[in-house]
Amino acid sequence: MIPKIITGRGSTRRLIAYLFGEGDANEHVDPHLVASWNDFAPDPGRSPHRDPKEVQKQLYTQLDQPVAMLGRQAPKTTVWHCPVRAAPEDPILSDAQLAEIARRIVAAAGVAPAGDTEACRWVAVRHADDHIHIAATLVRQDGRRPRRDFDIRAVQREARQIEVDYGLRRLKPGDGTAAKRPTSKEHFKAKRLGQDAPSREILRRRVRRAMAAASTETEFFALLEASGVAVRPKTEPSGDVTGYSVSLPGDVNKQGEPIWYAGSTLSGDLSLPQVRKRLPTAAPEPVTVQPGNPWHQATASTERIPHHLTRSDDGVAQGQLAALGGVLDLLPVTAQVAARVELERAAVAFERDTHSRIAADHSSARVLRRSVQMIWNDAARHGDGAGLAMLIDVALTAVAYAVHWHRTRQHAQQEAAAEEALVHLQAAHVQITEPVLARFAARAPGTQIKRRYAYHLQQAVPEHAERILNDRAWDGLATVLAEAESAGHNVSTLLDQALSQRTLDDARSPARALTWRIRRLGERHAPGPQAQAANARHAAQRPTPPPPAPEARGQQR
């Protein structure tokens, strides 16, 4: 159950007219009171023999009476409005149940404590199955102001208890860092405009993608405009740009003017100062990425995220998660159409993980962000999907570690978001990796070579050898081992290097994890003559592999 507190000035007249009207999209069905401060306030929805406008006037006049009595001494903020919405899967509550929920909400907020006959006046209006609106005035009937310190937190706590008491969907407590959710009006407007999401969410996705892809501030604004977003920089008299606003074409108000959203209102980390912190040009020294395959560099950096989440301080860990969010923002544009939906859903879900009360140290993740930007800028790098499959494979482990990291810090919303992202990422992983592994398996070496590789595996990683040799990905692993060996690498040394990068204990599929590691290592320059000689000596010291037992042949596909 989601309560949302909104405060305003003046009379409750306009609010009452909206609550008992048809709604912006005719969504208000049978609006009527379910509760009030005195249990017999006039109800415009249940007065069939009277003019509804007259009853509305009577209602808002009674609500505003304590405010009117103060005259010029009335506070500036006089209207308290709190929609309370249930989840779609929740059971439909009765009017009596919603009335009790409304009383608990206003009591928790300090607007009308239980048993206080001089408290603020309020009403609860229902005009849909899933929610009510509570409208109140912020002057008590004795002329004093209500004590509603920290009413937002208090109401959220009460909502969590209401969920338990009524068997409703239990939401996660937040920390105040989540991006603002679209309102009901924004959802209805998106439906009218034929958009797949409200403008606020579309703009947030596009701004996050531009931030992840940009190397400079100029490029950030250019990428926004290239994505179909109108940009309006905020320029001071000195000429300095201190902020920006964005708008979607066709999203206009009643006057036909564009509706602008400041970056900071889309999300706290999308203000211009926060965007600048992530740009390479803001770093104290230039970001250097070694020449080579950016897919491999991005994968190697992502593979180190679990280490940072378990060994580094919280600021570095939060910076790594922010960079991982940028990776997920950009991955959909590199994937085949079939996998884009799940990748975009994973990015949207993981966005919640990228900010918390912990200040992120973005400098620790500059190499990861720069390597992904290189992939973005060079469409030819997308290739046959092997690079993407390799990166998503290690991203799965990183997101799983993010779940645990947030759980240990009691970041409930971020933990739930990471779990949701993991589900979508796993679905995308299957769509992307299966065709790549099938192509690898089609080029698998002969039986004799695979037996030799199987022996090397048993020597290098005996605790995982059986799982690897019985995994469907074994043929693909044998292929990348053969290709690496053809390029001049020593198989035994290559396996040792791959295993030294990270243990296989937490890998969902050790065979796949090794496949992507060997693929990266195998595409590096082959060792020189001296290194090859050293590798040969190292190989000579190993015992000659015995011929496999006849019964084992069926296991090594």
Coordinates of C-alpha atoms in Angstrom, one line a residue:
M1 CA 0.0 0.0 0.0
I2 CA 1.5 3.3 -1.1
P3 CA 0.6 6.6 0.6
K4 CA 1.9 9.8 -0.9
I5 CA 1.7 13.1 1.0
I6 CA 1.1 16.3 -1.0
T7 CA 0.8 19.7 0.6
G8 CA -0.6 23.0 -0.8
R9 CA -1.9 26.4 -0.1
G10 CA -5.3 28.1 0.0
S11 CA -8.7 26.4 0.1
T12 CA -9.6 22.7 -0.4
R13 CA -12.1 23.8 -3.1
R14 CA -10.2 22.7 -6.1
L15 CA -9.1 19.4 -4.5
I16 CA -12.7 18.5 -3.5
A17 CA -13.9 19.4 -7.0
Y18 CA -11.2 17.1 -8.5
L19 CA -12.0 14.2 -6.1
F20 CA -15.7 14.3 -6.8
G21 CA -15.3 15.0 -10.5
E22 CA -14.9 12.6 -13.5
G23 CA -11.1 12.6 -13.4
D24 CA -8.7 13.5 -16.2
A25 CA -9.5 10.3 -18.1
N26 CA -13.0 9.6 -16.7
E27 CA -11.4 7.2 -14.3
H28 CA -13.4 8.4 -11.2
V29 CA -16.2 5.9 -10.7
D30 CA -18.8 6.5 -8.0
P31 CA -16.8 9.0 -5.9
H32 CA -18.1 9.1 -2.3
L33 CA -16.9 9.6 1.3
V34 CA -15.9 6.6 3.3
A35 CA -14.8 8.5 6.4
S36 CA -14.5 12.0 7.8
W37 CA -13.4 13.9 11.0
N38 CA -16.9 13.8 12.5
D39 CA -18.4 10.8 10.5
F40 CA -21.3 12.9 9.2
A41 CA -19.6 15.4 6.8
P42 CA -21.7 16.3 3.7
D43 CA -21.1 13.7 0.9
P44 CA -21.5 15.0 -2.7
G45 CA -21.5 11.5 -3.9
R46 CA -24.4 10.3 -1.7
S47 CA -26.8 13.3 -2.0
P48 CA -29.0 12.4 -5.0
H49 CA -31.6 15.1 -4.3
R50 CA -29.2 18.0 -4.1
D51 CA -27.0 19.8 -6.6
P52 CA -23.5 18.1 -6.3
K53 CA -21.8 21.5 -6.7
E54 CA -23.8 22.9 -3.7
V55 CA -22.8 19.9 -1.6
Q56 CA -19.2 20.2 -2.6
K57 CA -19.2 23.9 -1.5
Q58 CA -20.7 22.9 1.8
L59 CA -18.0 20.2 2.3
Y60 CA -15.0 22.4 1.5
T61 CA -16.4 25.3 3.5
Q62 CA -16.6 23.1 6.5
L63 CA -13.1 21.7 5.9
D64 CA -11.7 25.2 5.5
Q65 CA -13.5 26.8 8.5
P66 CA -10.6 26.5 11.0
V67 CA -8.3 28.1 8.5
A68 CA -10.7 30.9 7.7
M69 CA -11.1 31.7 11.4
L70 CA -7.4 32.5 11.6
G71 CA -7.6 35.0 8.7
R72 CA -4.1 36.5 8.0
Q73 CA -2.6 34.5 10.8
A74 CA -3.2 31.2 9.0
P75 CA -0.1 29.3 7.9
K76 CA 1.1 29.3 4.3
T77 CA 0.6 25.6 3.9
T78 CA -3.0 24.7 4.7
V79 CA -3.9 21.7 2.5
W80 CA -2.8 18.1 3.2
H81 CA -3.6 15.6 0.5
C82 CA -2.7 11.9 0.8
P83 CA -3.6 9.3 -1.9
V84 CA -3.4 5.8 -0.5
R85 CA -3.2 3.1 -3.2
A86 CA -3.2 -0.7 -3.0
A87 CA -1.2 -3.0 -5.2
P88 CA -3.0 -4.5 -8.3
E89 CA -2.9 -8.0 -6.8
D90 CA -4.4 -7.0 -3.5
P91 CA -8.0 -7.9 -2.6
I92 CA -10.6 -5.2 -3.0
L93 CA -11.3 -3.7 0.5
S94 CA -14.7 -2.6 1.7
D95 CA -15.6 1.0 2.5
A96 CA -15.5 0.2 6.2
Q97 CA -12.0 -1.2 5.9
L98 CA -10.8 1.8 3.9
A99 CA -12.3 4.1 6.5
E100 CA -10.3 2.4 9.2
I101 CA -7.1 2.7 7.1
A102 CA -7.8 6.4 6.6
R103 CA -8.2 6.9 10.4
R104 CA -4.9 5.1 11.0
I105 CA -3.1 7.2 8.3
V106 CA -4.2 10.6 9.6
A107 CA -3.4 9.5 13.2
A108 CA 0.1 8.4 12.2
A109 CA 0.7 11.7 10.4
G110 CA -0.3 13.8 13.4
V111 CA -3.2 15.4 11.4
A112 CA -5.9 13.7 13.6
P113 CA -4.6 11.7 16.5
A114 CA -7.0 9.0 17.7
G115 CA -9.4 10.4 20.3
D116 CA -8.4 14.1 19.7
T117 CA -11.8 15.9 19.2
E118 CA -10.0 19.2 18.4
A119 CA -7.8 17.7 15.7
C120 CA -7.7 18.8 12.0
R121 CA -10.7 18.3 9.8
W122 CA -10.3 15.6 7.1
V123 CA -12.3 13.4 4.7
A124 CA -11.5 10.2 2.8
V125 CA -12.9 9.9 -0.7
R126 CA -13.1 6.7 -2.7
H127 CA -13.6 6.7 -6.4
A128 CA -11.9 3.5 -7.5
D129 CA -11.5 -0.1 -6.2
D130 CA -7.8 0.2 -5.4
H131 CA -7.4 3.6 -3.6
I132 CA -8.7 6.5 -1.6
H133 CA -7.7 10.1 -1.2
I134 CA -7.5 11.8 2.2
A135 CA -8.0 15.5 2.2
A136 CA -7.3 17.6 5.3
T137 CA -6.7 21.2 6.4
L138 CA -3.6 21.9 8.5
V139 CA -5.2 24.0 11.2
R140 CA -6.7 22.3 14.2
Q141 CA -10.3 23.1 15.3
D142 CA -8.8 24.8 18.4
G143 CA -6.8 27.1 16.1
R144 CA -3.4 25.5 16.7
R145 CA -1.2 23.8 14.1
P146 CA -0.9 20.0 14.1
R147 CA 2.3 18.3 15.2
R148 CA 3.2 16.4 12.1
D149 CA 7.0 16.2 12.3
F150 CA 8.3 13.5 10.0
D151 CA 4.8 12.7 8.8
I152 CA 6.1 11.0 5.6
R153 CA 8.1 8.5 7.5
A154 CA 5.4 7.9 10.1
V155 CA 2.8 7.3 7.4
Q156 CA 5.1 4.9 5.6
R157 CA 5.7 2.9 8.8
E158 CA 1.9 2.7 9.4
A159 CA 1.4 1.6 5.8
R160 CA 3.8 -1.3 6.3
Q161 CA 1.8 -2.4 9.4
I162 CA -1.5 -2.0 7.5
E163 CA -0.1 -4.4 4.9
V164 CA 0.5 -7.0 7.6
D165 CA -2.8 -6.5 9.3
Y166 CA -4.9 -6.7 6.1
G167 CA -2.8 -9.3 4.3
L168 CA -1.8 -6.9 1.5
R169 CA 1.3 -7.0 -0.7
R170 CA 4.2 -6.0 1.6
L171 CA 6.4 -3.3 0.2
K172 CA 10.0 -2.7 1.1
P173 CA 10.8 0.2 3.4
G174 CA 12.8 2.9 1.5
D175 CA 15.6 5.3 2.4
G176 CA 14.3 8.4 0.6
T177 CA 16.7 8.0 -2.4
A178 CA 14.3 6.4 -4.9
A179 CA 13.4 8.4 -8.0
K180 CA 9.9 9.9 -8.0
R181 CA 7.2 7.6 -9.3
P182 CA 4.8 8.8 -12.0
T183 CA 1.4 10.0 -10.8
S184 CA -1.9 8.4 -11.8
K185 CA -2.5 11.4 -14.1
E186 CA 0.9 10.8 -15.8
H187 CA -0.1 7.1 -16.4
F188 CA -3.4 8.0 -17.9
K189 CA -1.8 10.7 -20.1
A190 CA 0.8 8.2 -21.4
K191 CA -2.1 5.8 -22.3
R192 CA -3.8 8.6 -24.2
L193 CA -0.6 9.5 -26.1
G194 CA 0.1 5.9 -27.0
Q195 CA 3.4 5.8 -25.0
D196 CA 4.7 2.6 -23.5
A197 CA 5.4 4.5 -20.2
P198 CA 4.9 7.9 -18.7
S199 CA 7.1 10.7 -20.0
R200 CA 8.9 10.9 -16.7
E201 CA 10.1 7.3 -17.0
I202 CA 11.0 7.5 -20.7
L203 CA 13.0 10.6 -20.1
R204 CA 14.8 9.0 -17.1
R205 CA 15.8 6.0 -19.2
R206 CA 17.1 8.2 -22.0
V207 CA 19.0 10.5 -19.7
R208 CA 20.6 7.6 -17.9
R209 CA 21.7 6.0 -21.2
A210 CA 23.2 9.3 -22.4
M211 CA 25.0 9.7 -19.1
A212 CA 26.5 6.2 -19.4
A213 CA 27.5 6.7 -23.0
A214 CA 28.9 10.3 -22.8
S215 CA 32.6 11.2 -22.4
T216 CA 32.0 15.0 -22.2
E217 CA 29.2 17.3 -21.2
T218 CA 28.8 18.4 -24.8
E219 CA 28.4 14.8 -25.9
F220 CA 25.9 14.2 -23.1
F221 CA 23.6 16.9 -24.4
A222 CA 24.2 15.8 -28.0
L223 CA 23.2 12.2 -27.2
L224 CA 20.0 13.4 -25.5
E225 CA 19.0 15.4 -28.5
A226 CA 19.9 12.5 -30.8
S227 CA 17.5 10.3 -28.8
G228 CA 14.6 12.6 -29.5
V229 CA 14.7 14.6 -26.3
A230 CA 14.4 18.3 -26.2
V231 CA 17.0 19.9 -24.0
R232 CA 16.9 23.3 -22.2
P233 CA 20.2 24.2 -20.4
K234 CA 19.9 26.4 -17.3
T235 CA 22.4 29.2 -17.9
E236 CA 23.4 31.8 -15.3
P237 CA 24.1 35.5 -16.1
S238 CA 27.8 34.6 -16.0
G239 CA 27.3 32.2 -18.9
D240 CA 27.9 29.1 -16.7
V241 CA 25.5 26.2 -17.3
T242 CA 24.3 25.0 -13.9
G243 CA 21.5 22.7 -14.8
Y244 CA 19.2 21.4 -17.5
S245 CA 15.6 20.4 -18.3
V246 CA 14.3 17.8 -20.8
S247 CA 11.0 17.3 -22.6
L248 CA 9.5 14.8 -24.9
P249 CA 8.0 16.0 -28.2
G250 CA 4.2 16.0 -28.0
D251 CA 4.1 16.0 -24.2
V252 CA 2.4 19.4 -23.7
N253 CA 0.2 21.1 -21.1
K254 CA -3.3 22.6 -21.7
Q255 CA -1.7 25.7 -23.2
G256 CA 0.2 23.6 -25.7
E257 CA 3.5 24.3 -24.1
P258 CA 6.2 21.6 -23.6
I259 CA 6.3 20.0 -20.1
W260 CA 9.8 20.2 -18.9
Y261 CA 11.5 18.0 -16.2
A262 CA 14.7 19.1 -14.5
G263 CA 17.3 16.4 -14.4
S264 CA 17.2 16.5 -10.6
T265 CA 13.5 15.8 -10.5
L266 CA 13.8 12.7 -12.7
S267 CA 16.3 11.3 -10.2
G268 CA 18.7 12.7 -7.6
D269 CA 21.7 11.3 -9.5
L270 CA 20.7 12.9 -12.8
S271 CA 21.3 16.5 -11.8
L272 CA 24.0 18.2 -13.8
P273 CA 26.5 18.3 -11.0
Q274 CA 26.0 14.5 -10.5
V275 CA 26.3 13.8 -14.2
R276 CA 29.5 15.8 -14.3
K277 CA 31.0 13.6 -11.5
R278 CA 30.7 10.5 -13.8
L279 CA 32.2 12.1 -16.9
P280 CA 35.8 11.1 -17.7
T281 CA 36.7 14.8 -18.0
A282 CA 35.8 15.3 -14.4
A283 CA 38.5 12.8 -13.2
P284 CA 41.7 14.2 -11.7
E285 CA 43.8 12.3 -14.2
P286 CA 42.8 11.1 -17.7
V287 CA 41.0 7.7 -18.0
T288 CA 43.3 5.3 -19.8
V289 CA 42.1 2.1 -21.3
Q290 CA 44.6 -0.3 -22.6
P291 CA 44.4 -1.1 -26.3
G292 CA 42.5 -4.3 -27.0
N293 CA 39.0 -5.7 -27.1
P294 CA 36.7 -3.4 -25.0
W295 CA 34.3 -6.4 -24.5
H296 CA 37.2 -8.2 -22.7
Q297 CA 38.1 -5.1 -20.7
A298 CA 34.5 -4.5 -19.6
T299 CA 34.1 -8.1 -18.7
A300 CA 37.3 -8.1 -16.6
S301 CA 36.2 -5.0 -14.8
T302 CA 32.7 -6.4 -14.1
E303 CA 34.3 -9.6 -12.9
R304 CA 36.1 -7.6 -10.2
I305 CA 32.9 -6.1 -8.8
P306 CA 32.2 -8.9 -6.4
H307 CA 35.7 -8.4 -4.9
H308 CA 34.9 -4.7 -4.4
L309 CA 31.6 -5.5 -2.8
T310 CA 33.2 -7.9 -0.3
R311 CA 36.6 -6.2 0.3
S312 CA 36.4 -2.4 -0.5
D313 CA 34.8 0.3 1.5
D314 CA 31.2 1.2 1.0
G315 CA 31.9 4.3 -1.2
V316 CA 33.9 2.3 -3.7
A317 CA 31.3 -0.5 -3.7
Q318 CA 28.5 2.0 -4.3
G319 CA 30.5 3.5 -7.2
Q320 CA 30.9 0.0 -8.7
L321 CA 27.2 -0.5 -8.6
A322 CA 26.6 2.8 -10.2
A323 CA 29.0 1.8 -13.0
L324 CA 27.3 -1.6 -13.4
G325 CA 24.0 0.3 -13.7
G326 CA 25.5 2.2 -16.6
V327 CA 26.6 -1.0 -18.2
L328 CA 23.1 -2.4 -18.0
D329 CA 21.7 0.9 -19.4
L330 CA 23.8 0.5 -22.6
L331 CA 23.7 -3.2 -23.2
P332 CA 20.2 -3.3 -24.9
V333 CA 21.5 -1.3 -27.9
T334 CA 24.2 -4.0 -28.4
A335 CA 21.9 -7.0 -28.3
Q336 CA 19.7 -8.7 -30.9
V337 CA 16.1 -7.6 -30.9
A338 CA 14.8 -10.7 -29.1
A339 CA 16.9 -10.0 -26.0
R340 CA 16.4 -6.3 -25.7
V341 CA 13.2 -6.4 -23.8
E342 CA 14.6 -8.4 -20.9
L343 CA 17.8 -6.3 -20.9
E344 CA 15.9 -3.1 -20.7
R345 CA 13.8 -4.5 -17.9
A346 CA 16.9 -5.5 -16.1
A347 CA 18.3 -2.0 -16.5
V348 CA 15.1 -0.3 -15.3
A349 CA 15.0 -2.6 -12.2
F350 CA 18.7 -2.2 -11.3
E351 CA 18.5 1.6 -11.5
R352 CA 17.2 1.5 -7.9
D353 CA 20.5 -0.1 -6.9
T354 CA 22.7 2.7 -8.2
H355 CA 22.0 5.2 -5.5
S356 CA 21.5 5.0 -1.7
R357 CA 22.5 7.1 1.3
I358 CA 26.1 6.0 0.7
A359 CA 28.1 8.5 -1.3
A360 CA 29.5 6.7 -4.4
D361 CA 33.2 6.9 -5.2
H362 CA 32.9 6.9 -9.0
S363 CA 36.7 7.1 -9.7
S364 CA 37.2 3.4 -8.9
A365 CA 35.0 2.4 -11.8
R366 CA 36.3 4.7 -14.6
V367 CA 37.9 1.9 -16.6
L368 CA 34.6 -0.1 -16.7
R369 CA 32.6 3.0 -17.8
R370 CA 35.2 3.9 -20.5
S371 CA 35.4 0.4 -21.9
V372 CA 31.6 0.3 -22.2
Q373 CA 31.6 3.7 -23.9
M374 CA 34.1 2.3 -26.5
I375 CA 31.6 -0.6 -27.2
W376 CA 28.8 1.9 -27.6
N377 CA 30.8 4.1 -30.0
D378 CA 31.9 1.3 -32.3
A379 CA 28.9 -0.7 -33.6
A380 CA 31.3 -3.1 -35.4
R381 CA 32.4 -4.4 -32.0
H382 CA 29.0 -6.0 -31.4
G383 CA 30.1 -8.9 -33.5
D384 CA 28.4 -12.3 -33.2
G385 CA 27.2 -11.8 -29.6
A386 CA 30.1 -13.6 -28.0
G387 CA 31.3 -10.4 -26.3
L388 CA 27.8 -9.6 -25.0
A389 CA 27.3 -13.2 -23.7
M390 CA 30.7 -13.0 -22.0
L391 CA 29.8 -9.7 -20.3
I392 CA 26.3 -10.8 -19.2
D393 CA 27.7 -14.0 -17.7
V394 CA 29.9 -12.1 -15.2
A395 CA 27.2 -9.4 -14.7
L396 CA 24.9 -12.1 -13.3
T397 CA 27.5 -12.8 -10.6
A398 CA 27.9 -9.1 -9.9
V399 CA 24.2 -8.5 -9.5
A400 CA 23.9 -11.6 -7.2
Y401 CA 26.6 -10.1 -5.0
A402 CA 24.7 -6.8 -5.1
V403 CA 21.7 -8.5 -3.6
H404 CA 23.8 -9.7 -0.7
W405 CA 25.6 -6.4 -0.3
H406 CA 22.3 -4.5 0.0
R407 CA 20.8 -7.1 2.3
T408 CA 23.7 -6.9 4.8
R409 CA 23.2 -3.1 4.9
Q410 CA 19.4 -3.4 5.2
H411 CA 18.7 -1.6 1.9
A412 CA 15.4 -3.3 1.4
Q413 CA 14.3 -1.6 -1.8
Q414 CA 17.7 -1.9 -3.4
E415 CA 17.8 -5.6 -2.5
A416 CA 14.4 -6.3 -4.0
A417 CA 15.4 -4.3 -7.1
A418 CA 18.6 -6.3 -7.6
E419 CA 16.6 -9.6 -7.2
E420 CA 14.2 -8.4 -9.9
A421 CA 17.1 -7.3 -12.2
L422 CA 18.6 -10.7 -11.7
V423 CA 15.5 -12.5 -13.0
H424 CA 15.4 -10.4 -16.2
L425 CA 19.2 -10.7 -16.7
Q426 CA 19.0 -14.5 -16.4
A427 CA 16.2 -14.5 -19.1
A428 CA 18.4 -12.4 -21.4
H429 CA 21.4 -14.5 -20.6
V430 CA 19.7 -17.6 -22.0
Q431 CA 18.5 -15.8 -25.1
I432 CA 22.0 -14.5 -25.9
T433 CA 24.4 -17.3 -24.8
E434 CA 22.6 -20.3 -26.1
P435 CA 23.1 -19.4 -29.8
V436 CA 26.7 -18.5 -29.1
L437 CA 27.5 -21.7 -27.3
A438 CA 25.8 -23.7 -30.0
R439 CA 28.1 -22.1 -32.6
F440 CA 31.1 -22.9 -30.4
A441 CA 29.9 -26.5 -30.0
A442 CA 29.5 -26.9 -33.7
R443 CA 33.3 -26.3 -34.1
A444 CA 34.2 -28.7 -31.2
P445 CA 37.6 -30.6 -31.7
G446 CA 37.8 -34.3 -32.1
T447 CA 37.4 -36.9 -29.3
Q448 CA 41.1 -37.4 -28.8
I449 CA 41.8 -33.7 -28.2
K450 CA 38.8 -33.4 -25.9
R451 CA 40.1 -36.2 -23.8
R452 CA 43.4 -34.4 -23.4
Y453 CA 41.6 -31.2 -22.4
A454 CA 39.5 -33.3 -19.9
Y455 CA 42.7 -34.5 -18.3
H456 CA 44.0 -31.0 -18.0
L457 CA 40.8 -29.9 -16.4
Q458 CA 40.9 -32.8 -13.9
Q459 CA 44.4 -31.7 -12.9
A460 CA 43.6 -28.0 -12.7
V461 CA 40.2 -28.0 -11.0
P462 CA 39.4 -31.5 -9.7
E463 CA 36.6 -30.3 -7.5
H464 CA 34.6 -29.0 -10.5
A465 CA 35.8 -31.3 -13.3
E466 CA 32.9 -33.7 -13.2
R467 CA 30.3 -30.8 -13.4
I468 CA 32.2 -29.2 -16.3
L469 CA 32.5 -32.4 -18.3
N470 CA 28.8 -33.2 -17.9
D471 CA 27.7 -29.6 -18.7
R472 CA 26.1 -28.9 -22.1
A473 CA 28.7 -26.1 -22.4
W474 CA 31.6 -28.5 -22.4
D475 CA 31.9 -28.7 -26.2
G476 CA 32.0 -24.9 -26.4
L477 CA 34.7 -24.8 -23.8
A478 CA 36.7 -27.4 -25.7
T479 CA 36.4 -25.2 -28.8
V480 CA 37.8 -22.1 -27.2
L481 CA 40.6 -24.2 -25.7
A482 CA 41.5 -25.5 -29.1
E483 CA 41.4 -22.1 -30.7
A484 CA 43.6 -20.7 -28.0
E485 CA 46.0 -23.6 -28.4
S486 CA 46.1 -23.0 -32.1
A487 CA 47.1 -19.4 -31.4
G488 CA 50.1 -20.5 -29.5
H489 CA 48.8 -20.7 -25.9
N490 CA 49.5 -23.6 -23.5
V491 CA 46.3 -25.2 -22.4
S492 CA 47.5 -26.0 -18.9
T493 CA 48.9 -22.5 -18.3
L494 CA 45.7 -21.0 -19.8
L495 CA 43.5 -22.9 -17.3
D496 CA 45.8 -21.9 -14.4
Q497 CA 45.4 -18.2 -15.5
A498 CA 41.6 -18.5 -15.8
L499 CA 41.3 -20.1 -12.4
S500 CA 43.5 -17.5 -10.8
Q501 CA 41.1 -14.7 -11.9
R502 CA 38.3 -15.9 -9.7
T503 CA 37.1 -19.1 -8.0
L504 CA 34.4 -21.1 -9.7
D505 CA 32.7 -21.9 -6.4
D506 CA 30.0 -19.3 -6.9
A507 CA 29.6 -19.8 -10.6
R508 CA 26.2 -21.1 -11.7
S509 CA 27.8 -23.0 -14.6
P510 CA 31.6 -23.5 -14.1
A511 CA 31.8 -24.7 -17.8
R512 CA 30.4 -21.4 -19.1
A513 CA 32.4 -19.3 -16.7
L514 CA 35.6 -21.0 -17.9
T515 CA 34.5 -20.7 -21.6
W516 CA 34.3 -16.9 -21.4
R517 CA 37.5 -16.6 -19.4
I518 CA 39.4 -18.8 -21.8
R519 CA 37.9 -16.9 -24.7
R520 CA 39.3 -13.6 -23.3
L521 CA 42.7 -15.0 -22.5
G522 CA 43.0 -16.9 -25.8
E523 CA 42.4 -13.7 -27.8
R524 CA 45.4 -12.0 -26.2
H525 CA 48.7 -12.1 -28.0
A526 CA 50.3 -15.5 -28.0
P527 CA 53.4 -15.8 -25.8
G528 CA 56.8 -15.2 -27.3
P529 CA 59.5 -17.9 -27.9
Q530 CA 60.9 -17.7 -24.4
A531 CA 57.5 -17.8 -22.8
Q532 CA 56.6 -20.8 -25.1
A533 CA 59.7 -22.6 -24.0
A534 CA 58.8 -22.0 -20.3
N535 CA 55.3 -23.3 -21.0
A536 CA 56.7 -26.3 -22.7
R537 CA 58.9 -27.1 -19.6
H538 CA 56.0 -26.6 -17.4
A539 CA 53.9 -29.0 -19.5
A540 CA 56.7 -31.6 -19.6
Q541 CA 56.7 -31.7 -15.8
R542 CA 53.1 -32.9 -15.8
P543 CA 52.4 -36.6 -16.1
T544 CA 51.3 -38.0 -19.4
P545 CA 47.5 -38.3 -19.4
P546 CA 46.3 -41.8 -19.2
P547 CA 43.8 -43.1 -21.8
P548 CA 40.3 -42.5 -20.5
A549 CA 38.3 -45.4 -19.2
P550 CA 35.7 -46.8 -21.7
E551 CA 32.9 -46.0 -19.4
A552 CA 33.9 -42.3 -19.2
R553 CA 33.5 -41.7 -23.0
G554 CA 29.8 -41.3 -22.8
Q555 CA 30.2 -38.4 -20.3
Q556 CA 32.6 -36.4 -22.5
R557 CA 30.3 -35.1 -25.2

